[in-house]
Coordinates of C-alpha atoms in Angstrom, one line a residue:
X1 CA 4.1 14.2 21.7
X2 CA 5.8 17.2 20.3
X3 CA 6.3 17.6 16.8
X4 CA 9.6 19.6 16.7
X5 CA 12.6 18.0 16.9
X6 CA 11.8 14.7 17.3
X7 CA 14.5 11.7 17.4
X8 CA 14.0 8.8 16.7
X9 CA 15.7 4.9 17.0
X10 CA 16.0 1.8 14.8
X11 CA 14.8 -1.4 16.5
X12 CA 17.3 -4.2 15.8
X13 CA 17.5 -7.5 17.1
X14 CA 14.8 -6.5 20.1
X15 CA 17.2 -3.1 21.0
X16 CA 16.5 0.6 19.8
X17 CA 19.7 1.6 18.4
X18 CA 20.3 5.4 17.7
X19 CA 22.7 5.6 14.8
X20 CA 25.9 6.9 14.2
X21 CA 24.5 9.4 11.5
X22 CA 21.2 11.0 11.1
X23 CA 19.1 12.5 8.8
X24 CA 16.4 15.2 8.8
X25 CA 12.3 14.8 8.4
X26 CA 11.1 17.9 7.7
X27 CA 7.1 18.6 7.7
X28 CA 5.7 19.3 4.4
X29 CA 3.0 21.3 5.3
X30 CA 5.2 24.0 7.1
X31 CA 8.8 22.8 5.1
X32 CA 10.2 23.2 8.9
X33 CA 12.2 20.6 10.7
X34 CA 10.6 18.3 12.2
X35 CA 13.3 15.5 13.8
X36 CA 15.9 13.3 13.0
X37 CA 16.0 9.6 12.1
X38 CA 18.7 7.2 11.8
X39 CA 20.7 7.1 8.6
X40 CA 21.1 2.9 8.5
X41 CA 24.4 1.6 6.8
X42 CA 24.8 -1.6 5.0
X43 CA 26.0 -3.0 8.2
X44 CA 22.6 -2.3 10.1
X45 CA 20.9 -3.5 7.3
X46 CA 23.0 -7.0 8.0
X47 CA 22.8 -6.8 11.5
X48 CA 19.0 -6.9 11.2
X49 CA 18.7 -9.5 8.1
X50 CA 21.1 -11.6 11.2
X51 CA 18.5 -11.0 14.0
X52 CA 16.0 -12.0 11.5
X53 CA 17.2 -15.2 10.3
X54 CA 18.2 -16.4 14.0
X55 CA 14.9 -15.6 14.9
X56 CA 13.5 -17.9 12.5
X57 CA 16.0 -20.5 12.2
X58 CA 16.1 -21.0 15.9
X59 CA 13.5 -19.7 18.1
X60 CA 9.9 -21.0 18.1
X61 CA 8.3 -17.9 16.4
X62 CA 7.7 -19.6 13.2
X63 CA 5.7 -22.8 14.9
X64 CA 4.5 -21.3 18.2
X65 CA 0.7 -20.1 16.7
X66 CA -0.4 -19.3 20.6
X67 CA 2.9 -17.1 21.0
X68 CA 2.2 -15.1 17.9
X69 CA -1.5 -14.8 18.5
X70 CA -0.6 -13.1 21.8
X71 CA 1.5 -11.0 20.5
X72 CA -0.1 -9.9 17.9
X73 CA -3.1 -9.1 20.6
X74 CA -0.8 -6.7 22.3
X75 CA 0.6 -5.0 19.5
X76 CA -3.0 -4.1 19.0
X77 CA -3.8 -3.0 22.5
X78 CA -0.3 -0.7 22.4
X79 CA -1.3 0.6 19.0
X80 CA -4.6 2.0 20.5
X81 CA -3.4 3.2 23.7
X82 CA -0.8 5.3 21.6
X83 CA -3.1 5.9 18.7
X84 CA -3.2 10.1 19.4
X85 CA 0.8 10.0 19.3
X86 CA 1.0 8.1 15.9
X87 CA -1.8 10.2 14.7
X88 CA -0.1 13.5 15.6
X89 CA 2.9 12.3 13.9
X90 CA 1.9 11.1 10.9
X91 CA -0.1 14.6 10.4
X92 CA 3.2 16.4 11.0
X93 CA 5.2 14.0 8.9
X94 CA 2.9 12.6 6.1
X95 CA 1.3 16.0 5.8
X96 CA -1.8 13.6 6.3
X97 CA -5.5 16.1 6.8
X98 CA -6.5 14.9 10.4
X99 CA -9.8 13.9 8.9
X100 CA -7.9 11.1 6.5
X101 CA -6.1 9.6 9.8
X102 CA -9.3 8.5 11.2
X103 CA -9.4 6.7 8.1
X104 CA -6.7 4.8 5.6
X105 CA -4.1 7.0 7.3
X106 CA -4.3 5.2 10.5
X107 CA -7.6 3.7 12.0
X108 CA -8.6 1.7 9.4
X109 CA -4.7 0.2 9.3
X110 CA -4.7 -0.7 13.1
X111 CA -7.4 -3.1 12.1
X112 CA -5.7 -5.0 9.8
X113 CA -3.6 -6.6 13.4
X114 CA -7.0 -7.8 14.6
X115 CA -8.0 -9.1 11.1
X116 CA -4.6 -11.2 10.9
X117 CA -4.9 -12.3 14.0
X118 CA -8.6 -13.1 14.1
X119 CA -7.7 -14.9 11.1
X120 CA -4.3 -17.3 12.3
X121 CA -6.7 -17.9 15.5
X122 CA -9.1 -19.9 12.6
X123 CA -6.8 -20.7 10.0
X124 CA -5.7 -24.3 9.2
X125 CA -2.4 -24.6 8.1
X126 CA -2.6 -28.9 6.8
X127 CA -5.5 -29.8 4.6
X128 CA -5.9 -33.0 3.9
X129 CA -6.1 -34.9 0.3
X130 CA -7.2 -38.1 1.1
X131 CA -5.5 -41.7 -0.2
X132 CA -4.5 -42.9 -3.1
X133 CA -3.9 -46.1 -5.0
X134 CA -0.8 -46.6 -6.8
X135 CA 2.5 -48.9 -7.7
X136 CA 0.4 -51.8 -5.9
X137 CA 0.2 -49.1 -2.6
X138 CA -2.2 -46.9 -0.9
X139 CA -0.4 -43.3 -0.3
X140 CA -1.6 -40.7 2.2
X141 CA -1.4 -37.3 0.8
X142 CA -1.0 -33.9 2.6
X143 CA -0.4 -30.1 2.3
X144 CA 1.4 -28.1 5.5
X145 CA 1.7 -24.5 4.8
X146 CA 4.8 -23.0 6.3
X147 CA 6.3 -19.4 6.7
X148 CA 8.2 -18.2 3.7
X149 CA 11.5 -17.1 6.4
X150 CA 13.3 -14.1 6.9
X151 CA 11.2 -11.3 5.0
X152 CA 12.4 -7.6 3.7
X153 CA 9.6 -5.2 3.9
X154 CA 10.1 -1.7 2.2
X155 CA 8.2 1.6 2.0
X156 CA 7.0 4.4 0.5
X157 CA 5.6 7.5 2.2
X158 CA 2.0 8.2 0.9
X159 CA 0.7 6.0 4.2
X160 CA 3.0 4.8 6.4
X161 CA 1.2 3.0 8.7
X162 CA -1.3 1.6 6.2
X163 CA 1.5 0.0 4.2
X164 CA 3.8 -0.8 7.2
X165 CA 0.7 -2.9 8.8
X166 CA -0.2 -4.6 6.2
X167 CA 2.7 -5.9 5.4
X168 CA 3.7 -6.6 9.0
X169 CA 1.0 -8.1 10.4
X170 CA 0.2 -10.9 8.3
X171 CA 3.7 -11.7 7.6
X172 CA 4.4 -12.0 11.8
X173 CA 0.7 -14.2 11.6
X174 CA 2.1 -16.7 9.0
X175 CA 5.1 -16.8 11.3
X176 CA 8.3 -14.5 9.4
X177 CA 10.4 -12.6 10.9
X178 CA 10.7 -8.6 9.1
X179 CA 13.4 -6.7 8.6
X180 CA 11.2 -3.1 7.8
X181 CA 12.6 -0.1 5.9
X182 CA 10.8 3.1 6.3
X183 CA 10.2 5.6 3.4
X184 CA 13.0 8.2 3.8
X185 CA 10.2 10.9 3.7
X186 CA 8.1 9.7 6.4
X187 CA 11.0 7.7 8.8
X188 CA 9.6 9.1 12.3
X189 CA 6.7 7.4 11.3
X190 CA 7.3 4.2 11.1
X191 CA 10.5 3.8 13.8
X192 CA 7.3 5.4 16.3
X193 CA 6.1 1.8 15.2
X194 CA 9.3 0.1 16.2
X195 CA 9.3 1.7 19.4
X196 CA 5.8 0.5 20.3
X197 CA 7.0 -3.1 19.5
X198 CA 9.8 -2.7 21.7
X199 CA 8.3 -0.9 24.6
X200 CA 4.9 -2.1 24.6
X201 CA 4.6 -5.8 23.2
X202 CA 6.2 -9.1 23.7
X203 CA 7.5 -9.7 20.3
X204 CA 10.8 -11.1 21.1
X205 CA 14.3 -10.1 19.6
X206 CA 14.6 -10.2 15.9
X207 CA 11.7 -11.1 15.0
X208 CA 10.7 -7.6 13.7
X209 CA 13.7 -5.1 13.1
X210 CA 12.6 -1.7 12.1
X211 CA 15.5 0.6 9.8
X212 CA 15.5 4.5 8.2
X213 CA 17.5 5.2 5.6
X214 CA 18.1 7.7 3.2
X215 CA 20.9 5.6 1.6
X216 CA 19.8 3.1 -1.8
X217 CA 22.4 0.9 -0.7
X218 CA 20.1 -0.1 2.4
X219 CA 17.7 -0.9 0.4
X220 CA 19.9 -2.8 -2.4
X221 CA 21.5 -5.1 0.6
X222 CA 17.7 -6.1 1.8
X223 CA 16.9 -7.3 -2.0
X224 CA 20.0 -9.1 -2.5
X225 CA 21.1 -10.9 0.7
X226 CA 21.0 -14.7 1.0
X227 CA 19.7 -15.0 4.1
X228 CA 16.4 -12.6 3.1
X229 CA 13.4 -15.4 1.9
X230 CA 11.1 -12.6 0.3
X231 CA 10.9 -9.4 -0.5
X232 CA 7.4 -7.2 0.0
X233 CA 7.8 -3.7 -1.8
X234 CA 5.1 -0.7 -2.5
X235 CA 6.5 2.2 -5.0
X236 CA 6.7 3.0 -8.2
X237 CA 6.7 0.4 -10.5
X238 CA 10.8 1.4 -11.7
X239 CA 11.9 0.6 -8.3
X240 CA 9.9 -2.4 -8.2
X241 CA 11.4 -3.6 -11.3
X242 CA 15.0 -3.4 -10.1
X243 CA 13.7 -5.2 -7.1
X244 CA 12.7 -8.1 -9.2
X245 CA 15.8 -8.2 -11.5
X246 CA 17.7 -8.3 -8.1
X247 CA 15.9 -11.0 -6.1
X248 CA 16.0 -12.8 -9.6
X249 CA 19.8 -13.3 -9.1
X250 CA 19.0 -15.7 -5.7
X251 CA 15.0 -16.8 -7.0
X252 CA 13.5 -14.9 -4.5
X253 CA 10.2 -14.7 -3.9
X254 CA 8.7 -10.6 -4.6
X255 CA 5.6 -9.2 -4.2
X256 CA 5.1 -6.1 -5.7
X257 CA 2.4 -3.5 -5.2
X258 CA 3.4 -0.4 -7.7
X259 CA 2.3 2.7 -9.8
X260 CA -1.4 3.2 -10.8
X261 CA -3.3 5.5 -13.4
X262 CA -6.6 4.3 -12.8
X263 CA -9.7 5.3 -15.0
X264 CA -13.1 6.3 -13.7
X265 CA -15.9 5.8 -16.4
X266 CA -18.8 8.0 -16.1
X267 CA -21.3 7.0 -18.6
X268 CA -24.1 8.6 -20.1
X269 CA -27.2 8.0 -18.5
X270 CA -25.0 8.7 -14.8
X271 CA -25.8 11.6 -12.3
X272 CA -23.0 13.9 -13.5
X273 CA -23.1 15.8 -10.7
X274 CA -22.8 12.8 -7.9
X275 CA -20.0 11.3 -10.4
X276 CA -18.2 14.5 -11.0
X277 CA -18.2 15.1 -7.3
X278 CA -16.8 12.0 -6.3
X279 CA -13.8 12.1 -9.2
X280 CA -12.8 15.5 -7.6
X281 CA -12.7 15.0 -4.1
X282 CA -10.8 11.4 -5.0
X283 CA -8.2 13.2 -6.7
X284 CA -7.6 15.6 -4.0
X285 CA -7.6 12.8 -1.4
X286 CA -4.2 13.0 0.4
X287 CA -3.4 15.2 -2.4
X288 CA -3.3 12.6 -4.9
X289 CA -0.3 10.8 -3.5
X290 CA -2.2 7.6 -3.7
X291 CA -1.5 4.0 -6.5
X292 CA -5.4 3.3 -6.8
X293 CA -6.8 7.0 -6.9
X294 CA -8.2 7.6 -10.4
X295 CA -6.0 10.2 -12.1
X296 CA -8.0 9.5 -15.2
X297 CA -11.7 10.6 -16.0
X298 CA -13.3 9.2 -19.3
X299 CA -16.7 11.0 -20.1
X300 CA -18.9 11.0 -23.0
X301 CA -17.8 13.1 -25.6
X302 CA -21.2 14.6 -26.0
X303 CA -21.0 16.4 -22.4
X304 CA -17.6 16.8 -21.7
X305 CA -17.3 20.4 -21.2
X306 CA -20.8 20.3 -18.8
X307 CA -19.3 17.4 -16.7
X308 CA -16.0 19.7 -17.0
X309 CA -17.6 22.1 -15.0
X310 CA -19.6 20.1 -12.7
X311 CA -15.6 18.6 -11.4
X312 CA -14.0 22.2 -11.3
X313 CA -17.4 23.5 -9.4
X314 CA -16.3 20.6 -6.8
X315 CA -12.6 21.0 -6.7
X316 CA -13.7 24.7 -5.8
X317 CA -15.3 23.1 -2.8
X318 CA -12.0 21.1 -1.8
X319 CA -10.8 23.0 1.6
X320 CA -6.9 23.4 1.2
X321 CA -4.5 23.7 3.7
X322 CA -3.2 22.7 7.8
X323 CA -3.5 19.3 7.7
X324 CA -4.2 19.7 11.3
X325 CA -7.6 21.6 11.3
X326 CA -10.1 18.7 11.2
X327 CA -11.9 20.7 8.3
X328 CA -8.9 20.6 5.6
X329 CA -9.7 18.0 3.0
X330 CA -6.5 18.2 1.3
X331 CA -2.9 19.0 2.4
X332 CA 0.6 19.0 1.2
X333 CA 2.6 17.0 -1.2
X334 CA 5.5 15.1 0.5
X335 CA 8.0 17.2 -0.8
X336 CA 9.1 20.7 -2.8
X337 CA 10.8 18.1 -5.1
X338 CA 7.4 16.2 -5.8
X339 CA 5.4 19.4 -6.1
X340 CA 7.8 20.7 -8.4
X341 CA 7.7 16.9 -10.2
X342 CA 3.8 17.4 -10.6
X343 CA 4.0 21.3 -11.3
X344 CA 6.3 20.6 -14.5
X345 CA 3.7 17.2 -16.0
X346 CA 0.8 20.0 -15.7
X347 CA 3.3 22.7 -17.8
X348 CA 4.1 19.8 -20.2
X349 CA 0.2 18.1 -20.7
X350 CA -0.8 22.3 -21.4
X351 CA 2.1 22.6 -23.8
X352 CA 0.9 18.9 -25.5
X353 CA -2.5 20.3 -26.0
X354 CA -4.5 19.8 -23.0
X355 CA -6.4 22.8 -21.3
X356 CA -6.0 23.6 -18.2
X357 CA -9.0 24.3 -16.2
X358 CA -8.0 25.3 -12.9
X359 CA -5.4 25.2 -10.7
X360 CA -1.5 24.6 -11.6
X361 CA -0.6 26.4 -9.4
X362 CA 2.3 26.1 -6.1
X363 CA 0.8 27.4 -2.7
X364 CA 2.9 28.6 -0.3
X365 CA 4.2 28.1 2.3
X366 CA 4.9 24.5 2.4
X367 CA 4.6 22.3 -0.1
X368 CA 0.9 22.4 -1.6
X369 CA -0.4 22.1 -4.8
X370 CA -3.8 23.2 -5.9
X371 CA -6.4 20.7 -7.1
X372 CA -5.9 21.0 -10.8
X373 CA -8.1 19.9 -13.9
X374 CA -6.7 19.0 -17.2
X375 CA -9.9 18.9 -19.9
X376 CA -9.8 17.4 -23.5
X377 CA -6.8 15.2 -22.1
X378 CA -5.0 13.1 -25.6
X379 CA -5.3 9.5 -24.3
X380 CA -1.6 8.8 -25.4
X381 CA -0.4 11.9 -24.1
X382 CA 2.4 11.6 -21.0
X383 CA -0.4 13.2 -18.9
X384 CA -2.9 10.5 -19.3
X385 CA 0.1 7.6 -19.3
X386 CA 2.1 8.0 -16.0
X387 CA 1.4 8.5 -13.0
X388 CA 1.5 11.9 -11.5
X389 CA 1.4 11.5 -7.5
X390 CA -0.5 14.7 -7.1
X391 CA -3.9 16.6 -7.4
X392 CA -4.5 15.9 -11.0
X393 CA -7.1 15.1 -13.1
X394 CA -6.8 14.4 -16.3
X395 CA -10.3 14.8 -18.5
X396 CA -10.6 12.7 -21.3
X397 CA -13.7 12.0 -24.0
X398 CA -14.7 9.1 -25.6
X399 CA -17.4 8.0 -28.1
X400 CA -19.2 5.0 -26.6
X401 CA -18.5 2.6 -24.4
X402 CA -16.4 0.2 -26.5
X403 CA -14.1 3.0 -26.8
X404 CA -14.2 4.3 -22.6
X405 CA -13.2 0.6 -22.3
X406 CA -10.2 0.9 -25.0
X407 CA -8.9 3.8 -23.2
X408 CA -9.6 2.4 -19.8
X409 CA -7.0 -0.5 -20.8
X410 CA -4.8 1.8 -22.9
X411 CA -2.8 2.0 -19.8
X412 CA 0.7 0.0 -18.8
X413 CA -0.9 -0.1 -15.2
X414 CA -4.0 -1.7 -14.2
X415 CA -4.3 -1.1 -10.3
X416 CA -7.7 0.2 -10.0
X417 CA -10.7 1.9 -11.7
X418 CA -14.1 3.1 -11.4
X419 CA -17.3 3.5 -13.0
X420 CA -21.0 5.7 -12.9
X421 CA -24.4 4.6 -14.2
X422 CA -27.7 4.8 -13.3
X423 CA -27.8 0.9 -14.0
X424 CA -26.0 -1.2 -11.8
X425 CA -25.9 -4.4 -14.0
X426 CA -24.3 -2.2 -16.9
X427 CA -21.8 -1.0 -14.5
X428 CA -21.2 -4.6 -13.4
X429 CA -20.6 -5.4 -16.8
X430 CA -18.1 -3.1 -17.5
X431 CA -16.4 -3.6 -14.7
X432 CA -15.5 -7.1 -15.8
X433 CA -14.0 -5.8 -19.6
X434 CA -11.6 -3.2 -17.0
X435 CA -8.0 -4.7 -16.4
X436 CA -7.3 -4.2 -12.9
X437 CA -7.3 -5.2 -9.5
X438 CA -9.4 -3.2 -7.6
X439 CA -12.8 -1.7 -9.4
X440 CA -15.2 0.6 -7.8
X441 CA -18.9 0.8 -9.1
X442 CA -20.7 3.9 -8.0
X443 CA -18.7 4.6 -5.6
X444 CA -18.3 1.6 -3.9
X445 CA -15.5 1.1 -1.5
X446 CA -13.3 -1.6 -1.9
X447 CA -11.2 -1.0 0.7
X448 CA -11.2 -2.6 4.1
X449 CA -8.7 -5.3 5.6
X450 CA -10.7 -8.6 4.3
X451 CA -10.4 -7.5 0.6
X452 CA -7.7 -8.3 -1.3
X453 CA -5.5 -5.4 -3.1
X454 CA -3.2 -4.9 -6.0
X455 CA -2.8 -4.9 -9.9
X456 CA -2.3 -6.1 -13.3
X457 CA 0.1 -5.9 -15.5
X458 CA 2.9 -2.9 -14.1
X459 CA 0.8 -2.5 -11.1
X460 CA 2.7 -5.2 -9.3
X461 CA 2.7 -9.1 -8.3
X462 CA 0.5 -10.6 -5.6
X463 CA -2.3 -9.1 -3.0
X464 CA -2.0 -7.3 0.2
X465 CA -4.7 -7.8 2.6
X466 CA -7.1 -9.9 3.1
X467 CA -6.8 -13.9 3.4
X468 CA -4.7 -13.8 -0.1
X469 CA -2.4 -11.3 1.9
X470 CA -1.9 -13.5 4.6
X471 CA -0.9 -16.5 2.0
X472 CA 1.7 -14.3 0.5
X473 CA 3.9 -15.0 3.5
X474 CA 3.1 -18.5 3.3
X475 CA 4.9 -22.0 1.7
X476 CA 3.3 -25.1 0.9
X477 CA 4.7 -27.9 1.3
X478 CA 3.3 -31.8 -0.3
X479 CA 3.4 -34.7 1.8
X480 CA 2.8 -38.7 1.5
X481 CA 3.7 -41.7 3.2
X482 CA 2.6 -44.8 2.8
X483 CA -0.4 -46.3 4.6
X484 CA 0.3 -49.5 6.3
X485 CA -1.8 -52.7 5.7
X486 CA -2.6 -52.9 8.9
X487 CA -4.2 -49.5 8.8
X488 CA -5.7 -49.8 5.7
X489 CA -7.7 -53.0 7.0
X490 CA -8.9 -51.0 9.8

C-alpha cells in the first residue's frame, strides 16, 4: 500500500461511497499529505443511521447467532491477511512507532474479534429463575438478553483500530447494527476498516456503516437521532459530556470512556530505578496520547530529586523519531495544534512553579515533542489536574502514604493508576484505597481483550472489553407466564 495520496470511501448501507467533498489526512511525523477522506454531511450520517435501523428491524442479524459467528470469523481472517496494509497505514497516519503496532496499535486489537466471537459461540443469552408461588399461582420466571438496536460508535485518534474494534466487535456479537465515525485525524484508518468489511466479509448491508468527517454536525446528528438505540464514545471527557446532555433529550443509553490523569505511586522501600524506568518509558508511549498512561508520578518526599534523576536518566534513553524504523520508541503527536496544546501546559506548569527538568522542547520536522519532566509538581496546579495528551510527566512529592493516596484521588478523573513496592501485599492494599478503573501493581499489565476497561468518576460510564464489554450492547428483558396445573403435577 502506498502511503501518499491515498483515497479513501465511506461504507454505507453495504456500498463504499466516495463523497462529494473531501478532506485531507496529513502524516504527523513528516506534516506531508498523506490522502483524502470523505467529508460526511448530515445526510450521510442519516442515510447510514437508515441502513442501520433496517438492518436491525428487518433482517435476521439481531437473532441469527450462527450468521454473526461467521461473520465475525471472516472479519478476522481478512483482518490478518491485510494486517501489513493496516499496519503501514496506521504508522503513516497515527504517527504510531512500528514497534507499538505489533502491540495495542493493532495486533493486540485484531484479537478482540476472536475474543467476542469465541465468546457469543459460549454465551447464554436466557437464564433461568426458577418458579414461584403467588396470588394462589405458580409463575415461571425468565431473563432473555437482547441487542440494544441501532448503535453510534465515535472515535478519537490515539488508536484507531484498538478503539474501532472494540467497540465494533462486541456490539455486531450481541447482534447491533453500527453506524462508525472515524477520528478526523486518523480517517484513512478506520474507512481501510470499512473497506475490509465490504470486500472481504459477509457482513451484509447496513449492518456496519463506516463515516469521516471533519464536520461536528456529523457527530451531533449520530447523538441525537431517534432511530440511534446507544451511543459508544472515547474522548475527552467535555465531548463526552455534551454527548450525554444530548442523548439525555431521547433517554439514550451512553457509554462513555474519557480523559485520564492517572497516578503512579512509587513508595519507599521500591527499586527506584526499575519504577522510574517504567514511569518514563509509559509516558513516552505513543507519545503520551493515551487516557490510562500515568501523567502523574507521586514519590516520597525524602528522595524526590534522586528518583528525579533516575526518570530523566531514562527519558534520555527513549529513541525519538520515524515511527517507521522498528527501533523508535516514541513518535509524533497527532497534530502541530496538539504539540503546540502540550508546548504551552509545559510554559504555564514552569511559570506556576514547577521545574522543568528536561525536554519542552518542539522537534522538527513534523510534529514531535521531546519527552519532558516536570519535578516538584503543586498537586492542585493545572499541570497535575488535566490531562495533557503528550510526553509529560509531572513529578510530585508526598509525605507518607496516606497523603500519595490523598493526591492519588485529588483528581476529577479516575481511569487508571499504578503503584511500586518491594511488597506485593502493601501494593495490593493500596491499590484498593485508589479510585479508578484500571490499577497496575509493579508493573502489571492490565490490558488484554478479557479484562474489562474504563473509569470513575469523569473518566466515563461503562467497560470496554471483556465479557462486561460485550453486555454493554446488550438488553435484558424479564419474563413469566403462568405454569399450568397440569404441568405443575408433572
Amino acid at each position: 500500500m502506498t502511503t501518499t495520496h491515498i483515497v479513501k470511501s465511506q461504507l454505507i448501507d453495504g456500498k463504499l461511497t466516495p463523497a462529494e467533498t473531501t478532506f485531507p489526512s496529513h502524516n504527523p511525523a513528516t506534516g506531508a499529505l498523506l490522502g483524502h477522506a470523505p467529508d460526511a454531511t448530515t445526510a450521510d450520517a442519516e442515510t447510514a443511521i437508515a441502513a442501520a435501523r433496517r438492518a436491525f428491524d428487518t433482517t435476521d442479524w439481531s437473532t441469527n447467532r450462527e450468521l454473526r459467528l461467521r461473520c465475525l470469523r471472516r472479519l478476522r481472517t481478512a483482518l490478518d491477511e491485510h494486517r501489513e496494509e493496516l499496519r503501514e497505514l496506521t504508522i503513516a497516519e497515527a504517527g504510531a512507532p512500528r514497534r507499538l503496532t505489533h502491540g495495542p496499535q493493532l495486533d493486540e486489537p485484531i484479537g478482540l474479534v476472536t475474543y467476542y466471537a469465541d465468546l457469543l459461540e459460549s454465551y447464554e443469552f436466557t437464564e433461568d429463575l426458577g418458579d414461584k408461588e403467588s396470588r394462589g399461582q405458580r409463575h415461571h420466571r425468565w431473563v432473555e438478553k437482547e441487542p440494544a438496536g441501532v448503535v453510534a460508535a465515535i472515535l478519537p485518534y490515539n488508536f484507531p483500530n484498538q478503539l474501532a474494534l472494540a467497540k465494533l466487535a462486541p456490539a455486531l456479537a450481541a447482534g447491533c447494527t453500527v453506524v462508525l465515525k472515524g477520528a478526523p485525524q486518523t480517517p484513512l484508518t478506520t474507512l481501510a476498516l470499512g473497506e475490509l468489511i465490504a470486500e472481504h466479509t459477509d457482513i451484509p448491508p447496513g449492518v456496519v456503516n463506516v463515516l469521516s468527517s471533519s464536520r461536528a454536525e456529523v457527530g451531533e446528528v449520530l447523538t441525537t437521532h431517534p432511530d440511534v438505540d446507544l451511543v459508544t464514545f472515547t474522548g475527552a471527557t467535555a465531548t463526552g459530556s455534551r454527548i450525554m446532555a444530548a442523548a439525555s433529550v431521547s433517554v439514550k443509553r451512553v457509554f462513555l470512556e474519557l480523559g485520564g490523569k492517572s497516578a503512579m505511586i512509587v513508595l519507599e522501600d521500591a527499586d527506584f530505578t526499575k519504577a522510574a524506568m517504567f514511569a518514563a518509558f509509559t509516558i513516552c508511549s505513543h507519545s503520551g496520547q493515551g487516557c490510562a498512561l500515568t501523567s502523574r508520578l507521586l514519590v516520597p518526599r525524602a528522595h524526590h530529586d534522586r528518583i528525579v534523576q533516575l526518570v530523566a536518566a531514562g527519558m534520555e534513553r527513549v529513541r525519538v523519531g520515524d515511527p517507521s524504523d522498528p527501533k523508535t520508541a516514541m513518535g509524533p503527536l497527532i497534530s502541530e495544534q496538539q504539540r503546540d496544546k502540550v508546548d504551552a501546559m509545559v510554559r504555564r506548569a514552569v511559570e506556576a512553579g514547577a521545574t522543568l527538568v528536561r525536554g519542552g522542547r518542539r522537534i522538527d520536522p513534523g510534529w514531535f515533542y521531546e519527552p519532558t519532566l516536570l519535578a516538584g509538581v503543586d498537586p492542585d496546579s493545572e499541570i497535575a489536574q488535566e490531562e495533557v495528551f503528550g510526553p509529560v510527566l509531572a513529578v510530585i512529592p508526598y509525605d507518607d502514604e496516606d497523603d500519595a493516596v490523598r493526591i492519588a484521588n485529588h483528581s476529577r478523573y479516575g481511569l487508571s493508576g499504578a503503584v511500586h513496592s518491594a511488597d506485593d501485599e502493601r501494593a495490593i492494599r493500596l491499590a484498593r484505597r485508589i479510585r479508578t478503573g484500571t490499577f497496575s501493581i509493579n508493573g502489571g499489565n492490565y490490558f488484554s481483550p478479557d479484562v474489562p476497561f474504563g473509569g470513575y468518576k469523569q473518566s466515563g460510564i461503562g467497560r470496554e472489553s471483556g465479557r462486561s464489554g460485550f453486555e454493554e450492547f446488550l438488553e435484558e428483558k424479564a419474563l413469566a407466564r403462568v405454569v399450568l396445573p397440569e404441568e405443575a403435577a408433572s
